[in-house]
Coordinates of C-alpha atoms in Angstrom, one line a residue:
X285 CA 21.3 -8.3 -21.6
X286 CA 18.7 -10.3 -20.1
X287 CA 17.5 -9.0 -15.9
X288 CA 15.9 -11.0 -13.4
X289 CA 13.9 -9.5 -10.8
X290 CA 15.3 -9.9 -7.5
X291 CA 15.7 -8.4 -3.8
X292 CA 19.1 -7.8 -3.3
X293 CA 22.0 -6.4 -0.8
X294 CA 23.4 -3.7 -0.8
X295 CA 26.1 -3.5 -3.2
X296 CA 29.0 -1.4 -4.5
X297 CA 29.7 -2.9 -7.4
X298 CA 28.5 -0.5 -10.1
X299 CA 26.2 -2.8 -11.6
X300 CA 22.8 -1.4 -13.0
X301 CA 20.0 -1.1 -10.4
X302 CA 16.5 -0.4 -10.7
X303 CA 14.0 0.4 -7.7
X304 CA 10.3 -0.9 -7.5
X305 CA 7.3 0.1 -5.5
X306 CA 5.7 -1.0 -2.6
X307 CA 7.8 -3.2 -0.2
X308 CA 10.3 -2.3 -3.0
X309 CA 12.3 -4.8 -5.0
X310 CA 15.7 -4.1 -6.4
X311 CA 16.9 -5.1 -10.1
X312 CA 19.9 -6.3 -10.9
X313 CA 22.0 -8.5 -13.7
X314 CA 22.5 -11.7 -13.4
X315 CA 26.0 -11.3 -12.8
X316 CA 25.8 -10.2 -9.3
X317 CA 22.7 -12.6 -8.6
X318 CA 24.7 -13.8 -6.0
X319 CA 23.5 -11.1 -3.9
X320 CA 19.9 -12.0 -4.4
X321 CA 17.8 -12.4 -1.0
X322 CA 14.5 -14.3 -1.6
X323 CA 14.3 -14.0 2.1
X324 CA 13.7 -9.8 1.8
X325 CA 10.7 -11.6 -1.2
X326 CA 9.6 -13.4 1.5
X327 CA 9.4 -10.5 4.1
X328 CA 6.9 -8.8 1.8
X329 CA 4.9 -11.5 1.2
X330 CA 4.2 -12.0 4.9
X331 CA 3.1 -8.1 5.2
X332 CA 0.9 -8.3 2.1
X333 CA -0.7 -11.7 3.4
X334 CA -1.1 -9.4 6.9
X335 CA -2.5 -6.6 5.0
X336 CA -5.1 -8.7 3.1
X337 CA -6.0 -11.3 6.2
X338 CA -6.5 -8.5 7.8
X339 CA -9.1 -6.7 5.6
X340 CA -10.8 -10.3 4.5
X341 CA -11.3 -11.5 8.4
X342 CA -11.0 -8.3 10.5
X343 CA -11.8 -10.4 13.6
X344 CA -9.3 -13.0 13.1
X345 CA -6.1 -11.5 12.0
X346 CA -6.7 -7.7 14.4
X347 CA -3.8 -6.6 13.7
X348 CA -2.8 -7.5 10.4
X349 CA -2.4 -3.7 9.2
X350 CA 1.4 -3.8 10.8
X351 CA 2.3 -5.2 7.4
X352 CA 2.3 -1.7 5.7
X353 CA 4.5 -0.2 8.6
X354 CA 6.6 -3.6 7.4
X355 CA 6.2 -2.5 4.1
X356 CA 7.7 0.9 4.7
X357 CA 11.4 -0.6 6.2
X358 CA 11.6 -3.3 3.4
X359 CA 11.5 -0.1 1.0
X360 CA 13.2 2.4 3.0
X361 CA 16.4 -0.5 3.0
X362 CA 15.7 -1.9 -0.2
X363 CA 15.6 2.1 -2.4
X364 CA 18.7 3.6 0.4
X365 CA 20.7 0.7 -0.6
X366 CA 20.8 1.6 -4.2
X367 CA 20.6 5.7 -3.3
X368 CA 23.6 5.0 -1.2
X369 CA 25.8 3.1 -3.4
X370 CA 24.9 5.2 -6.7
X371 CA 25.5 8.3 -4.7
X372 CA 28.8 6.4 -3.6
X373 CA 29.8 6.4 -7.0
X374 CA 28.7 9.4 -8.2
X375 CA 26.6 7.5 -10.6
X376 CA 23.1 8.9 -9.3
X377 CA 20.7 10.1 -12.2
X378 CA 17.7 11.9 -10.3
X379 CA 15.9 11.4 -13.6
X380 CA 16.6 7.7 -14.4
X381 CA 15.8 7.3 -10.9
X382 CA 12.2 8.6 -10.7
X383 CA 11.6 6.5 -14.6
X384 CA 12.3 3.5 -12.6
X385 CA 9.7 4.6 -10.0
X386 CA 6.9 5.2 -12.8
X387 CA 7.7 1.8 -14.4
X388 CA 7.5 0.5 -11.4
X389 CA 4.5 1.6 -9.6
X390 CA 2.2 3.5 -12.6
X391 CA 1.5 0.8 -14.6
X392 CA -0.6 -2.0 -11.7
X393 CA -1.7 1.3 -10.5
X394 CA -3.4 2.7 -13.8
X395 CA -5.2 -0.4 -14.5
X396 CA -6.5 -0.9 -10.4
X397 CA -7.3 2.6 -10.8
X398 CA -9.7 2.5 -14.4
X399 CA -11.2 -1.2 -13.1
X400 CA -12.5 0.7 -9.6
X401 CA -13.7 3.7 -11.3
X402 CA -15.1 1.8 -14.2
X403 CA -17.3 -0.5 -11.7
X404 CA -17.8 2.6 -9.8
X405 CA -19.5 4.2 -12.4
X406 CA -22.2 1.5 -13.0
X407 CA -23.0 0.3 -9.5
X408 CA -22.6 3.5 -7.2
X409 CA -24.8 6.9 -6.4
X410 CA -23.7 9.9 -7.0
X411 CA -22.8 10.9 -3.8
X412 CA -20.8 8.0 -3.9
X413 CA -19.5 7.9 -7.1
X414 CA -18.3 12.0 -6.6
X415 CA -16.2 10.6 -3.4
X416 CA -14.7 7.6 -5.6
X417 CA -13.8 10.3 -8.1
X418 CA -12.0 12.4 -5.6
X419 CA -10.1 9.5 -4.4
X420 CA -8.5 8.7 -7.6
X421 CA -7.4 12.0 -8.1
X422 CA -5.9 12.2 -5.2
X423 CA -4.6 8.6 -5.6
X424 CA -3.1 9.3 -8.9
X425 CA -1.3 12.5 -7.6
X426 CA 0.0 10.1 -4.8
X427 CA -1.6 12.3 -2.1
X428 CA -4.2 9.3 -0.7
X429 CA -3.3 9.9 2.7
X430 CA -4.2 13.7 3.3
X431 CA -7.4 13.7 1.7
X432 CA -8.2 10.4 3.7
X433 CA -6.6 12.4 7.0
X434 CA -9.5 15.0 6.4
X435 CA -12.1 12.7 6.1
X436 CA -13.0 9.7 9.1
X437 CA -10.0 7.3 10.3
X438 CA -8.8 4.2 8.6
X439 CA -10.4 2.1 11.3
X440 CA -14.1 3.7 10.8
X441 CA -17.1 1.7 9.4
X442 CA -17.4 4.0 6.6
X443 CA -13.9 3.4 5.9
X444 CA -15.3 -0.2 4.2
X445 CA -17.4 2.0 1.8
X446 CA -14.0 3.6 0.0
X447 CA -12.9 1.6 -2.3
X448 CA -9.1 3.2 -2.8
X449 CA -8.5 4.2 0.9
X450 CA -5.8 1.7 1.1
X451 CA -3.7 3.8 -1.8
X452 CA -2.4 5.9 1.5
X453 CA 0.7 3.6 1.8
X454 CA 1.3 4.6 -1.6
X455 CA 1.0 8.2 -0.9
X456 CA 3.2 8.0 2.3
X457 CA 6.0 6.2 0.5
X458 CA 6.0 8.3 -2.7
X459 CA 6.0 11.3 -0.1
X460 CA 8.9 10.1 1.2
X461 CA 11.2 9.7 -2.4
X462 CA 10.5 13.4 -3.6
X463 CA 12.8 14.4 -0.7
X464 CA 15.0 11.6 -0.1
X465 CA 16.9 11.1 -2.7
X466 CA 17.7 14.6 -3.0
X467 CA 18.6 15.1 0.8
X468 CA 21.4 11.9 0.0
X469 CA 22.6 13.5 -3.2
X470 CA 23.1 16.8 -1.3
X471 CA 24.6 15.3 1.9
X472 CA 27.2 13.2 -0.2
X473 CA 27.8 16.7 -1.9
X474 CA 28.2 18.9 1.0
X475 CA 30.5 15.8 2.7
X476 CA 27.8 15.7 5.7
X477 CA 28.0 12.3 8.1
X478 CA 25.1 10.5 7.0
X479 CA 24.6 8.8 10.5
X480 CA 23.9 12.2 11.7
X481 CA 21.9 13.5 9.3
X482 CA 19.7 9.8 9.6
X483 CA 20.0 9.8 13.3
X484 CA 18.6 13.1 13.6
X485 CA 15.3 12.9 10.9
X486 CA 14.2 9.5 12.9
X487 CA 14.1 11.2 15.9
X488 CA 12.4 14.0 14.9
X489 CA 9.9 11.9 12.6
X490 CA 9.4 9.7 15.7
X491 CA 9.1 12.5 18.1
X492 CA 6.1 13.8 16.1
X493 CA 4.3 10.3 15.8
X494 CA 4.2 10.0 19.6
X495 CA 3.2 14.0 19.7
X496 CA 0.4 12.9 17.6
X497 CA -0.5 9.5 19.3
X498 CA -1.2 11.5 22.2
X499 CA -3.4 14.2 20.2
X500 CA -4.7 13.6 16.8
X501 CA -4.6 10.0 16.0
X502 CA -5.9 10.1 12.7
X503 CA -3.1 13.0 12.0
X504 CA -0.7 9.6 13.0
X505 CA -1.6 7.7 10.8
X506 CA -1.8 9.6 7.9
X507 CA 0.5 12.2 7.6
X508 CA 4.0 11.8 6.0
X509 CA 6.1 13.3 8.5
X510 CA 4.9 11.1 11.6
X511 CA 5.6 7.9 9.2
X512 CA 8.8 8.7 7.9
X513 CA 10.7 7.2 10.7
X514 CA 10.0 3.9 9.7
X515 CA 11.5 4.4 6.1
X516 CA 14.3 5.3 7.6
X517 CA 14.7 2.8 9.7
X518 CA 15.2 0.8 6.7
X519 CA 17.5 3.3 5.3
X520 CA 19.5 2.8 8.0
X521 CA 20.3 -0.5 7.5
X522 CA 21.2 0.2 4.1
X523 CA 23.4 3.1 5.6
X524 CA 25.1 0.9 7.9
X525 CA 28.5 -0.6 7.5
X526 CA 28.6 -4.5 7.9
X527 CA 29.2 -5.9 11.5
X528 CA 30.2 -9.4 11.8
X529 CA 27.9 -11.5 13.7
X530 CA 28.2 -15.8 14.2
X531 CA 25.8 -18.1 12.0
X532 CA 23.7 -18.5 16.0
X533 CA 23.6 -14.9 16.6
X534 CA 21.7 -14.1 13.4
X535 CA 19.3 -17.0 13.7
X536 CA 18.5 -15.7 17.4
X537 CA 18.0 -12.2 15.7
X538 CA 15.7 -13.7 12.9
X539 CA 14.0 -15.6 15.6
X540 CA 13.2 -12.7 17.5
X541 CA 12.0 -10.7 14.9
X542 CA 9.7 -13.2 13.5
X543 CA 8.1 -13.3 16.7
X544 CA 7.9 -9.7 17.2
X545 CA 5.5 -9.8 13.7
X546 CA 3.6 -12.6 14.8
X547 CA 3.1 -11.0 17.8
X548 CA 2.0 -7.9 16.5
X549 CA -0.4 -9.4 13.9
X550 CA -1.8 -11.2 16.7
X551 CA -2.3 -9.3 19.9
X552 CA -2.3 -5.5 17.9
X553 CA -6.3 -4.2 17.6
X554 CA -7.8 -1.5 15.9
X555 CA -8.8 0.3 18.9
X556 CA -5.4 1.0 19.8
X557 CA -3.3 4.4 19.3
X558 CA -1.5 3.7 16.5
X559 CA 1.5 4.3 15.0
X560 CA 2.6 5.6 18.1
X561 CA 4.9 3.7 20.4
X562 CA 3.4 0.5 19.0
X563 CA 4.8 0.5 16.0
X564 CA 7.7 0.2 17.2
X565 CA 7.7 -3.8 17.2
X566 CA 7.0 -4.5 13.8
X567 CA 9.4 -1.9 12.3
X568 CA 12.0 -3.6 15.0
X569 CA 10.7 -7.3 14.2
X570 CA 11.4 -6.3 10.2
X571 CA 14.5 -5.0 11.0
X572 CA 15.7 -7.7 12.7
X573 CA 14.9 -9.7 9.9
X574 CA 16.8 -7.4 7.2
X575 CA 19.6 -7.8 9.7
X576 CA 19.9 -11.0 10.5
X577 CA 20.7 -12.1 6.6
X578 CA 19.6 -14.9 4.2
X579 CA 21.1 -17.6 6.0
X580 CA 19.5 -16.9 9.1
X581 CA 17.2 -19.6 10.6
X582 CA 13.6 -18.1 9.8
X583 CA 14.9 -16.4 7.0
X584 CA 16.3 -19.5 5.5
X585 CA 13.5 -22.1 6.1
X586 CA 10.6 -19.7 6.3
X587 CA 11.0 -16.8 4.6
X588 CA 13.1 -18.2 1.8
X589 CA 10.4 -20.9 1.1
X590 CA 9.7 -20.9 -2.8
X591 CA 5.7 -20.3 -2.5
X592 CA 6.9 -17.5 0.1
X593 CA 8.8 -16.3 -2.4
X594 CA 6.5 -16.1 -4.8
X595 CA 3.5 -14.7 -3.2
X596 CA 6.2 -11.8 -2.8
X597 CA 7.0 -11.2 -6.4
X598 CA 3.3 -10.6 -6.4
X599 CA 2.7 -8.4 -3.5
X600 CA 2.2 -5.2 -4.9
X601 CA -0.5 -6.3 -7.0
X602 CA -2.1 -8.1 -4.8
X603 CA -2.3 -5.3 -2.4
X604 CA -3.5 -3.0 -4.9
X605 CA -6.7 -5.2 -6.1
X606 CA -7.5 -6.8 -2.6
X607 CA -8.8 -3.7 -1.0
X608 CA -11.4 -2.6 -4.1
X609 CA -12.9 -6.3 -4.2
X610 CA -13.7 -6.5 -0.8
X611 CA -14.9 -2.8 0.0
X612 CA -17.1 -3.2 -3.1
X613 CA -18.4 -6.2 -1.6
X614 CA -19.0 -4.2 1.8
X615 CA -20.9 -1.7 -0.8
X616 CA -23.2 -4.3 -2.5
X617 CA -24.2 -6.1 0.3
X618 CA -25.0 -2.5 2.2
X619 CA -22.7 -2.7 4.7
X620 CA -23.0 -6.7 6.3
X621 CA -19.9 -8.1 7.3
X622 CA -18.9 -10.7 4.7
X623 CA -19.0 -14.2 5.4
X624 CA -16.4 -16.1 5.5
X625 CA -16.9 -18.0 1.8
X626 CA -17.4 -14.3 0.2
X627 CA -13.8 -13.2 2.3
X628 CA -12.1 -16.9 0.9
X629 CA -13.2 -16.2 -2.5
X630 CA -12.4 -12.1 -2.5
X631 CA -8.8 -13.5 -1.3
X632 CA -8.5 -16.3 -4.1
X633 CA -10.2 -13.4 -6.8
X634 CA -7.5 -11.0 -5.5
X635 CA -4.8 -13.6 -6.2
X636 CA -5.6 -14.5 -9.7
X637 CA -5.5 -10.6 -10.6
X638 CA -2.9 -9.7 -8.9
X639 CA -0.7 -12.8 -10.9
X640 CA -2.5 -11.7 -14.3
X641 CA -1.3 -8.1 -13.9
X642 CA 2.1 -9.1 -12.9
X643 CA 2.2 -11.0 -15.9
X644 CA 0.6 -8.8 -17.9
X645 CA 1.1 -5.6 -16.9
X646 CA 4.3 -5.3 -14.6
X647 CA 6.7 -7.7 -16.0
X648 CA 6.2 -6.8 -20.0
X649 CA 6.4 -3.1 -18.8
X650 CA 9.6 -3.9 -16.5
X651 CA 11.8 -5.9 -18.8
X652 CA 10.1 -5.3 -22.4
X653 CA 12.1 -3.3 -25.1
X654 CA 11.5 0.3 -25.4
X655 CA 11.4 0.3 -21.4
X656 CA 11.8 4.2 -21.6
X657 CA 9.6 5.3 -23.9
X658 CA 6.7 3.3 -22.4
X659 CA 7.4 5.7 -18.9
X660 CA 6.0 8.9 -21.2
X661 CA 2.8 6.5 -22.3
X662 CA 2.2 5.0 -18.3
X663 CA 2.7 8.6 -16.8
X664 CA 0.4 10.1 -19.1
X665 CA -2.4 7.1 -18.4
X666 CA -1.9 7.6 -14.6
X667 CA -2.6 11.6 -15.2
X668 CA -5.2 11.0 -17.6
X669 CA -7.1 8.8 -14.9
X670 CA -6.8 11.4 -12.1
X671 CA -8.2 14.0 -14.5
X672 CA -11.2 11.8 -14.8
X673 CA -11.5 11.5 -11.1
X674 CA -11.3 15.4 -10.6
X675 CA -13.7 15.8 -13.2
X676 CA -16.9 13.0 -11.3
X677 CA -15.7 14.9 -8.2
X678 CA -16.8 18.0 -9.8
X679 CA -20.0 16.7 -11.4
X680 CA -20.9 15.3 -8.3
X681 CA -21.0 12.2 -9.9
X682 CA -23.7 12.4 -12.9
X683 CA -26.6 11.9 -11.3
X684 CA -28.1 12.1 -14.6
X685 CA -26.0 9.1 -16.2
X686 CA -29.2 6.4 -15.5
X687 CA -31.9 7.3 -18.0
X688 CA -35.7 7.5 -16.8
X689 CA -34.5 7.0 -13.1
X690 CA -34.2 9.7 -10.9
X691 CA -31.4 8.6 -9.3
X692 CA -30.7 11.9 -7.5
X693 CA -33.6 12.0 -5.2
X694 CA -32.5 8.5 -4.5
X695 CA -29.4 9.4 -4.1
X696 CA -30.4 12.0 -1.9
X697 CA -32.7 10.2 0.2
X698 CA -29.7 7.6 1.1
X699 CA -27.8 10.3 2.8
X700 CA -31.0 11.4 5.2
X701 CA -30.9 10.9 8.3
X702 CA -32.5 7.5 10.3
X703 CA -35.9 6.6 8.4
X704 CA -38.7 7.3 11.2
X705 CA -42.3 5.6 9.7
X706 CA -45.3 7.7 9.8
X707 CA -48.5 7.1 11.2
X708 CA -50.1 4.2 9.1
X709 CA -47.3 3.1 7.2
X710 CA -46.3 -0.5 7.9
X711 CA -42.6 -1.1 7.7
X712 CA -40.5 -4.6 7.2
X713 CA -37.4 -5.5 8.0
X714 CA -36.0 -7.4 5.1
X715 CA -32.2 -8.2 4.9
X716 CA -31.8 -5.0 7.3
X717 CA -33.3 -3.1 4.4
X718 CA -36.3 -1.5 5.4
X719 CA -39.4 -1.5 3.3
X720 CA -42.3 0.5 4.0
X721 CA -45.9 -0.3 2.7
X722 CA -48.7 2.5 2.5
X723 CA -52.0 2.4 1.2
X724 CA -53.4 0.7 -2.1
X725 CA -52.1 2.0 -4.6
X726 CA -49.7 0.6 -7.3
X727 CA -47.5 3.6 -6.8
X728 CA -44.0 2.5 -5.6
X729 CA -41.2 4.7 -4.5
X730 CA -37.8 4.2 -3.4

């Protein structure tokens, strides 16, 4: 049987579904491809371009970084809708279900993950290179978003100089399905009312993100529990049973909740407390979206659009390799914000690999015989890689890996504090490098 990949409603019908990653996509036969909603492809494509504008021109698009918290409903809806039915039918395999994931989000994941630690290993100091390793163990373990909660905040300058820090999305979401799944299959089981049981996690989730807003903002951000709420936002959606609403009333929905986006992207800054009671308009704006249906006006001629569409089939890719590309740029050029050619051409770059891996990587892995047997190969790759990482964490990075360079007093002296000149020493500005001149000798140090 051949599959097609495609975002699709929630359905009943038994058919086979399969859940994928970020902003999460849904597979199904082509028999049912009527429910197919290139609208939900077109969703995700406008948080991914959010996510990436965002990071390219920081001062442009402020408050592009909604488009993870857009993310997180499209996959809360998108994954529920397939829990719910399959636990409907009694047809829910915990096992085939958590496959799907590793097919899904291992295999873009493993090769982001070996390019950045790869480059890493040339081009970085130790220092450095020890805190790249530690990030792709923790971003292989899917556990990104504590170790970035006990470091500085996701809207810090240093924040530039990490090259995986966006892979707490990842985390957050992955956080999210160890539990959920198994909360459904238990509720279904034990005959509980699932409205409750949502009703009651949102509030708590939501009750502890504006706890935190108010106290710990980086806890906020980064923690599971004070995130969750938006998943399940999406869930229910997926939960809910079908209200009839007129052909107007939906386009006014999908109006308004294209503009709540656009608003957030616009007038949302990085200064602000956020998730907090902020968040509350994307996750509302995407909702309304989900909501409205395919038909609906901006749904139909915006999100629908074929390009749209495409850039969405693409998304997780591209949000995986946009981040590394431009924070390594931040790293080369010591910190200088980039100019806008270097941001253009990190965009287009980020493009061409995210469509090669899709290509490549994703879609051969996805739909390719021995589908199954390839999960044992990508999970072990995926561990392999964060064993790697653990082990440059605990070498602090082998300082002794450039011969005849001592690269650790270098290293060493780039953590010190401000340089202060001493008497006699003349000192030049060049390219906001500094470079000190002392003496006559040929001796040169750096």
């Amino acid at each position: 049987m051949r599959f097609t990949e495609r975002s699709l409603l929630p359905s009943t019908s038994g058919c086979a579904w399969m859940a994928l990653g970020l902003g999460d996509q849904v597979i199904l036969s082509p028999t049912v491809k009527d429910n197919y909603r290139p609208d939900i492809d077109g969703l995700r494509a406008f948080a991914a371009l959010a996510v990436v504008l965002y990071h390219a021109f920081p001062k442009q698009v402020r408050g592009g970084f909604v488009g993870v918290d857009i993310f997180f409903v499209i996959s809360g809806f998108l994954i529920s809708s397939f829990l719910v039915a399959a636990t409907t039918e009694n047809r829910l395999s915990l096992t085939n279900f958590y496959g799907r994931r590793v097919r899904r989000i291992f295999p873009a994941l493993a090769v982001c993950l070996a390019a950045v630690l790869a480059y890493g290993f040339v081009c970085l100091m130790p220092f450095e290179l020890a805190q790249l390793g530690k990030h792709v163990f923790f971003g292989a373990s899917f556990l990104s978003n504590i170790a970035l909660w006990s470091e500085s905040g996701y809207f810090d300058g240093a924040a530039t100089f990490k090259p995986l820090l966006h892979l707490w999305s990842l985390g957050i979401e992955e956080q999210f399905y160890i539990f959920w799944p198994v909360l459904l299959y238990m509720a279904f089981r034990m005959k509980a009312k699932l409205g409750r049981l949502l009703g009651l996690l949102f509030l708590a989730s939501f009750a502890i993100n504006i706890a935190l807003a108010n106290t710990n903002i980086s806890a906020d951000f980064y923690l599971p529990v004070s995130r969750f709420w938006e998943l399940l936002a999406g869930a229910a959606l997926a939960w809910r049973r079908p209200a009839y609403l007129t052909p107007n009333v939906r386009s006014w929905i999908s109006v308004a909740g294209f503009a709540a986006l656009l608003a957030s992207a616009a007038l949302f800054t990085p200064g602000m407390r956020f998730p907090g009671w902020p968040a509350l308009l994307p996750v509302a704006g995407a909702m309304a979206l989900i909501l409205a249906g395919p038909e609906a006006a901006a749904n139909r001629v915006i999100f629908s659009n074929r390009a749209v569409v495409l850039v969405g089939l693409i998304s997780y890719p591209l949000y995986l390799w946009h981040w590394p590309l431009i924070s390594y740029a931040y790293v080369i050029r010591a910190g200088k914000p980039l100019t806008p050619l270097l941001a253009t051409t990190l965009v287009a770059a980020s493009f061409l690999l995210a469509w090669i891996t899709y290509r490549f990587v994703e879609y051969p892995i996805l739909f390719g015989p021995h589908r199954h047997r390839r999960t044992h190969i990508i999970a072990v790759c995926v561990a392999a890689l964060g064993g790697g990482g653990l082990a440059i964490w605990g070498a602090s990075g082998f300082p002794g890996r450039f011969p005849g360079l001592d690269i650790r007093k270098i290293s060493e002296a780039k953590v010190d504090a401000d340089f202060k000149p001493t008497k006699g020493m003349e000192v030049f500005d060049h390219d906001r490098t500094l470079v000190t001149h002392m003496g006559r000798g040929e001796r040169k140090v750096a």
